[in-house]
MMTF fields as JSON, N, C-alpha, C and O atoms, coordinates in Angstrom:
{
  "mmtfVersion": "1.0.0",
  "mmtfProducer": "UNKNOWN",
  "numBonds": 363,
  "numAtoms": 364,
  "numGroups": 91,
  "numChains": 1,
  "numModels": 1,
  "chainsPerModel": [1],
  "groupsPerChain": [91],
  "chainIdList": ["A"],
  "bondAtomList": [4, 2, 8, 6, 12, 10, 16, 14, 20, 18, 24, 22, 28, 26, 32, 30, 36, 34, 40, 38, 44, 42, 48, 46, 52, 50, 56, 54, 60, 58, 64, 62, 68, 66, 72, 70, 76, 74, 80, 78, 84, 82, 88, 86, 92, 90, 96, 94, 100, 98, 104, 102, 108, 106, 112, 110, 116, 114, 120, 118, 124, 122, 128, 126, 132, 130, 136, 134, 140, 138, 144, 142, 148, 146, 152, 150, 156, 154, 160, 158, 164, 162, 168, 166, 172, 170, 176, 174, 180, 178, 184, 182, 188, 186, 192, 190, 196, 194, 200, 198, 204, 202, 208, 206, 212, 210, 216, 214, 220, 218, 224, 222, 228, 226, 232, 230, 236, 234, 240, 238, 244, 242, 248, 246, 252, 250, 256, 254, 260, 258, 264, 262, 268, 266, 272, 270, 276, 274, 280, 278, 284, 282, 288, 286, 292, 290, 296, 294, 300, 298, 304, 302, 308, 306, 312, 310, 316, 314, 320, 318, 324, 322, 328, 326, 332, 330, 336, 334, 340, 338, 344, 342, 348, 346, 352, 350, 356, 354, 360, 358],
  "bondOrderList": [1, 1, 1, 1, 1, 1, 1, 1, 1, 1, 1, 1, 1, 1, 1, 1, 1, 1, 1, 1, 1, 1, 1, 1, 1, 1, 1, 1, 1, 1, 1, 1, 1, 1, 1, 1, 1, 1, 1, 1, 1, 1, 1, 1, 1, 1, 1, 1, 1, 1, 1, 1, 1, 1, 1, 1, 1, 1, 1, 1, 1, 1, 1, 1, 1, 1, 1, 1, 1, 1, 1, 1, 1, 1, 1, 1, 1, 1, 1, 1, 1, 1, 1, 1, 1, 1, 1, 1, 1, 1],
  "groupList": [{"groupName": "UNK", "atomNameList": ["N", "CA", "C", "O"], "elementList": ["N", "C", "C", "O"], "formalChargeList": [0, 0, 0, 0], "bondAtomList": [1, 0, 2, 1, 3, 2], "bondOrderList": [1, 1, 2], "singleLetterCode": "X", "chemCompType": "L-PEPTIDE LINKING"}],
  "groupTypeList": [0, 0, 0, 0, 0, 0, 0, 0, 0, 0, 0, 0, 0, 0, 0, 0, 0, 0, 0, 0, 0, 0, 0, 0, 0, 0, 0, 0, 0, 0, 0, 0, 0, 0, 0, 0, 0, 0, 0, 0, 0, 0, 0, 0, 0, 0, 0, 0, 0, 0, 0, 0, 0, 0, 0, 0, 0, 0, 0, 0, 0, 0, 0, 0, 0, 0, 0, 0, 0, 0, 0, 0, 0, 0, 0, 0, 0, 0, 0, 0, 0, 0, 0, 0, 0, 0, 0, 0, 0, 0, 0],
  "groupIdList": [1, 2, 3, 4, 5, 6, 7, 8, 9, 10, 11, 12, 13, 14, 15, 16, 17, 18, 19, 20, 21, 22, 23, 24, 25, 26, 27, 28, 29, 30, 31, 32, 33, 34, 35, 36, 37, 38, 39, 40, 41, 42, 43, 44, 45, 46, 47, 48, 49, 50, 51, 52, 53, 54, 55, 56, 57, 58, 59, 60, 61, 62, 63, 64, 65, 66, 67, 68, 69, 70, 71, 72, 73, 74, 75, 76, 77, 78, 79, 80, 81, 82, 83, 84, 85, 86, 87, 88, 89, 90, 91],
  "secStructList": [7, 2, 2, 2, 2, 2, 2, 2, 2, 2, 2, 2, 2, 2, 2, 2, 2, 2, 2, 2, 2, 2, 2, 1, 7, 7, 7, 2, 2, 2, 2, 2, 2, 2, 2, 2, 2, 2, 2, 2, 2, 2, 2, 2, 6, 1, 7, 7, 7, 7, 2, 2, 2, 2, 2, 2, 2, 2, 2, 2, 2, 2, 2, 2, 2, 2, 2, 2, 2, 2, 2, 2, 2, 2, 2, 2, 2, 2, 2, 2, 2, 2, 2, 2, 2, 2, 2, 2, 2, 2, 7],
  "xCoordList": [31.535, 30.632, 30.01, 29.821, 29.7, 29.025, 29.925, 29.444, 31.227, 32.139, 32.211, 32.235, 32.245, 32.286, 31.014, 31.07, 29.883, 28.618, 28.573, 28.092, 29.078, 29.117, 30.019, 29.679, 31.16, 32.088, 31.466, 31.625, 30.766, 30.117, 29.016, 28.869, 28.236, 27.176, 27.754, 27.218, 28.854, 29.492, 30.027, 29.886, 30.638, 31.157, 30.025, 30.136, 28.934, 27.784, 27.145, 26.794, 26.991, 26.369, 27.254, 26.742, 28.578, 29.462, 29.463, 29.56, 29.353, 29.298, 27.959, 27.89, 26.886, 25.577, 25.609, 25.075, 26.243, 26.344, 27.176, 26.836, 28.258, 29.116, 28.367, 28.499, 27.581, 26.848, 25.744, 25.446, 25.132, 24.112, 24.727, 24.147, 25.901, 26.578, 27.019, 26.892, 27.53, 28.013, 26.886, 27.091, 25.705, 24.615, 23.891, 23.224, 24.006, 23.337, 24.206, 25.275, 23.737, 24.486, 24.207, 23.051, 25.267, 25.039, 24.234, 24.258, 23.539, 22.714, 23.588, 24.793, 22.964, 23.657, 24.356, 25.515, 23.654, 24.224, 25.334, 26.278, 25.229, 26.31, 27.571, 28.676, 27.4, 28.555, 29.183, 30.407, 28.357, 28.894, 29.647, 30.733, 29.076, 29.744, 31.068, 32.054, 31.094, 32.342, 33.377, 34.549, 32.944, 33.865, 34.445, 35.643, 33.613, 34.09, 35.076, 36.086, 34.782, 35.716, 37.056, 38.107, 37.027, 38.266, 39.035, 40.264, 38.319, 38.971, 39.652, 40.785, 38.976, 39.555, 40.804, 41.804, 40.743, 41.89, 43.074, 44.213, 42.811, 43.89, 44.463, 45.671, 43.621, 44.114, 44.998, 45.848, 44.815, 45.689, 47.096, 48.056, 47.227, 48.525, 49.319, 50.51, 48.687, 49.337, 50.374, 50.129, 51.537, 52.583, 52.339, 52.765, 51.658, 51.311, 52.534, 53.292, 52.746, 53.91, 53.707, 52.582, 54.816, 54.754, 54.447, 54.48, 54.156, 53.886, 55.096, 54.952, 56.285, 57.513, 57.719, 58.075, 57.497, 57.63, 56.611, 56.93, 55.394, 54.353, 54.728, 54.569, 55.222, 55.636, 56.802, 56.825, 57.761, 58.909, 58.453, 58.883, 57.594, 57.103, 56.294, 56.364, 55.53, 54.751, 55.674, 55.415, 56.736, 57.688, 58.387, 58.618, 58.72, 59.347, 58.388, 58.806, 57.125, 56.142, 55.977, 55.964, 55.854, 55.691, 56.912, 56.764, 58.103, 59.329, 59.373, 59.715, 59.03, 59.048, 58.039, 58.338, 56.864, 55.846, 56.349, 56.15, 56.995, 57.518, 58.604, 58.602, 59.529, 60.619, 60.061, 60.48, 59.14, 58.556, 57.783, 57.831, 57.081, 56.371, 57.316, 57.014, 58.468, 59.456, 59.984, 60.121, 60.286, 60.758, 59.714, 60.053, 58.474, 57.414, 57.302, 57.138, 57.39, 57.307, 58.462, 58.255, 59.693, 60.864, 60.711, 60.961, 60.311, 60.148, 59.016, 59.115, 57.957, 56.859, 57.325, 57.004, 58.084, 58.61, 59.536, 59.458, 60.419, 61.342, 60.58, 60.886, 59.601, 58.822, 58.052, 57.958, 57.499, 56.776, 57.721, 57.349, 58.933, 59.922, 60.308, 60.418, 60.519, 60.914, 59.781, 60.025, 58.566, 57.431, 57.216, 56.939, 57.339, 57.199, 58.287, 58.004, 59.522, 60.609, 60.363, 60.621, 59.861, 59.568, 58.434, 58.479, 57.426, 56.303, 56.75, 56.353, 57.569, 58.065, 59.01, 59.066, 59.76, 60.706, 59.971, 60.308, 58.969, 58.262, 56.924, 56.291, 56.485, 55.145, 55.172, 54.122],
  "yCoordList": [-54.872, -53.802, -54.01, -53.053, -55.222, -55.498, -55.124, -54.625, -55.363, -55.023, -53.523, -53.048, -52.774, -51.323, -50.785, -49.874, -51.349, -50.902, -51.197, -50.38, -52.37, -52.711, -51.745, -51.324, -51.392, -50.48, -49.08, -48.405, -48.665, -47.357, -47.326, -46.34, -48.412, -48.473, -48.481, -47.833, -49.223, -49.275, -47.897, -47.469, -47.206, -45.868, -44.9, -44.057, -45.035, -44.148, -44.4, -43.453, -45.672, -45.973, -45.514, -45.045, -45.642, -45.182, -43.664, -43.108, -42.977, -41.519, -41.048, -40.011, -41.808, -41.471, -41.609, -40.766, -42.683, -42.885, -41.767, -41.269, -41.379, -40.317, -38.993, -38.222, -38.726, -37.466, -37.459, -36.411, -38.615, -38.68, -38.477, -37.796, -39.065, -38.886, -37.442, -36.888, -36.827, -35.457, -34.459, -33.414, -34.747, -33.799, -33.879, -32.922, -34.998, -35.142, -34.498, -35.009, -33.371, -32.645, -33.264, -33.52, -33.509, -34.087, -33.118, -31.905, -33.668, -32.827, -31.939, -32.153, -30.958, -30.004, -30.72, -30.437, -31.636, -32.35, -33.306, -33.528, -33.879, -34.728, -33.907, -34.358, -32.698, -31.833, -31.393, -31.324, -31.097, -30.709, -31.882, -31.702, -33.08, -34.265, -34.529, -34.869, -34.375, -34.587, -33.548, -33.874, -32.294, -31.233, -31.517, -31.337, -31.954, -32.256, -33.423, -33.388, -34.454, -35.594, -35.154, -35.562, -34.32, -33.857, -32.951, -33.007, -32.119, -31.244, -32.08, -31.791, -33.096, -33.968, -34.655, -34.786, -35.087, -35.744, -34.78, -35.167, -33.539, -32.561, -32.181, -31.979, -32.082, -31.724, -32.815, -32.529, -34.049, -35.125, -34.972, -35.483, -34.27, -34.09, -32.925, -32.791, -32.087, -30.909, -31.315, -32.194, -30.668, -30.9, -29.914, -28.761, -30.364, -29.495, -29.259, -30.194, -28.003, -27.73, -28.285, -28.472, -28.534, -28.997, -27.805, -26.656, -28.084, -27.014, -26.1, -24.886, -26.693, -25.912, -24.974, -23.81, -25.476, -24.639, -23.499, -22.367, -23.805, -22.781, -21.7, -20.512, -22.093, -21.121, -20.284, -19.07, -20.912, -20.194, -19.178, -18.024, -19.593, -18.682, -17.539, -16.408, -17.826, -16.783, -15.753, -14.553, -16.201, -15.276, -14.417, -13.228, -15.011, -14.24, -13.16, -12.027, -13.492, -12.514, -11.391, -10.218, -11.732, -10.705, -9.786, -8.566, -10.354, -9.561, -8.632, -7.456, -9.156, -8.347, -7.206, -6.092, -7.46, -6.417, -5.324, -4.139, -5.705, -4.721, -3.875, -2.652, -4.508, -3.772, -2.816, -1.66, -3.272, -2.405, -1.26, -0.127, -1.543, -0.492, 0.57, 1.761, 0.142, 1.1, 1.965, 3.178, 1.345, 2.126, 3.144, 4.293, 2.742, 3.673, 4.807, 5.967, 4.478, 5.506, 6.504, 7.711, 5.997, 6.875, 7.779, 8.98, 7.236, 8.064, 9.074, 10.2, 8.691, 9.619, 10.744, 11.912, 10.382, 11.384, 12.361, 13.571, 11.825, 12.676, 13.569, 14.756, 13.024, 13.823, 14.908, 16.035, 14.586, 15.577, 16.697, 17.87, 16.347, 17.359, 18.244, 19.459, 17.65, 18.44, 19.371, 20.538, 18.879, 19.714, 20.828, 21.967, 20.519, 21.552, 22.624, 23.812, 22.216, 23.159, 24.051, 25.254, 23.461, 24.258, 25.245, 26.384, 24.807, 25.689, 26.843, 27.986, 26.558, 27.644, 28.562, 29.752, 28.052, 28.87, 29.8, 30.981, 29.287, 30.075, 30.603, 31.39, 30.21, 30.575, 31.65, 32.074],
  "zCoordList": [13.453, 13.8, 15.168, 15.92, 15.487, 16.743, 17.917, 18.935, 17.779, 18.861, 19.062, 20.197, 17.977, 18.084, 18.741, 19.567, 18.37, 18.944, 20.444, 21.23, 20.834, 22.255, 23.02, 24.125, 22.443, 23.088, 23.212, 24.229, 22.169, 22.208, 23.255, 23.978, 23.337, 24.334, 25.747, 26.646, 25.939, 27.25, 27.633, 28.779, 26.677, 26.939, 27.248, 28.138, 26.498, 26.697, 28.061, 28.765, 28.438, 29.73, 30.887, 31.904, 30.745, 31.82, 31.906, 33.0, 30.749, 30.797, 31.348, 32.008, 31.081, 31.651, 33.166, 33.886, 33.649, 35.092, 35.727, 36.8, 35.067, 35.596, 35.625, 36.576, 34.583, 34.559, 35.607, 36.179, 35.869, 36.903, 38.277, 39.123, 38.507, 39.789, 39.96, 41.052, 38.916, 38.989, 39.169, 39.787, 38.652, 38.748, 40.076, 40.468, 40.78, 42.067, 43.141, 43.478, 43.676, 44.689, 46.056, 46.396, 46.849, 48.178, 49.053, 48.845, 50.011, 50.869, 51.748, 51.873, 52.343, 53.205, 54.361, 54.662, 54.999, 56.146, 55.727, 56.485, 54.518, 54.014, 53.797, 54.099, 53.27, 53.037, 54.356, 54.465, 55.358, 56.666, 57.286, 57.837, 57.199, 57.741, 57.056, 57.71, 55.746, 55.006, 55.422, 55.608, 55.567, 55.961, 57.347, 57.564, 58.276, 59.622, 59.621, 60.324, 58.83, 58.743, 58.168, 58.662, 57.12, 56.517, 57.476, 57.534, 58.227, 59.192, 60.282, 60.666, 60.773, 61.799, 61.256, 61.962, 60.013, 59.393, 59.284, 59.545, 58.904, 58.777, 60.137, 60.26, 61.155, 62.483, 63.073, 63.916, 62.647, 63.11, 62.541, 63.118, 61.41, 60.766, 61.358, 61.077, 62.166, 62.715, 63.75, 64.576, 63.699, 64.698, 65.837, 65.764, 66.885, 68.0, 68.875, 69.135, 69.342, 70.187, 71.6, 72.064, 72.253, 73.637, 74.546, 74.106, 75.792, 76.752, 76.94, 77.081, 76.941, 77.103, 75.907, 76.086, 74.7, 73.512, 73.527, 73.163, 73.946, 74.004, 75.01, 74.726, 76.177, 77.19, 76.679, 76.881, 76.026, 75.483, 74.436, 74.465, 73.52, 72.481, 73.081, 72.599, 74.125, 74.793, 75.43, 75.339, 76.066, 76.679, 75.624, 75.844, 74.492, 73.412, 72.916, 72.678, 72.759, 72.292, 73.312, 72.94, 74.582, 75.618, 75.657, 75.733, 75.605, 75.601, 74.387, 74.514, 73.218, 71.997, 72.072, 71.64, 72.607, 72.747, 73.691, 73.421, 74.789, 75.732, 75.072, 75.214, 74.355, 73.698, 72.641, 72.578, 71.825, 70.799, 71.46, 70.982, 72.542, 73.271, 73.802, 73.739, 74.329, 74.83, 73.693, 73.85, 72.539, 71.394, 70.948, 70.666, 70.883, 70.477, 71.492, 71.113, 72.777, 73.812, 73.689, 73.816, 73.438, 73.302, 72.086, 72.182, 70.959, 69.764, 69.934, 69.445, 70.612, 70.872, 71.785, 71.562, 72.814, 73.734, 73.005, 73.217, 72.138, 71.384, 70.405, 70.294, 69.701, 68.753, 69.486, 68.999, 70.648, 71.437, 71.873, 71.836, 72.282, 72.685, 71.533, 71.694, 70.352, 69.176, 68.758, 68.455, 68.738, 68.342, 69.366, 68.987, 70.644, 71.676, 71.524, 71.678, 71.225, 71.035, 69.83, 69.881, 68.734, 67.542, 67.791, 67.324, 68.521, 68.823, 69.704, 69.477, 70.705, 71.586, 70.847, 71.156, 69.876, 69.112, 68.156, 68.066, 67.44, 66.442, 66.928, 66.224, 68.073, 68.531, 69.492, 69.974]
}
């Protein structure tokens, strides 16, 4: 019996310690510090592109924007022509 009681007391004291730790909320500044440390740790894991890759990707984006802009301009011009033709035909 004594061994069981000791085990129960040990379990109870460890659960009391865990509940005390869980109920104590860290301060605002502790949470901000932890967040900053974790953010720094995650940013170290990022595979940053080289300058050449960044320039290449920038050129691809600029080219794509120009091509899409031209397509939108052509379709707008065609739609404007069709609507103008319909208005002159029925108007």
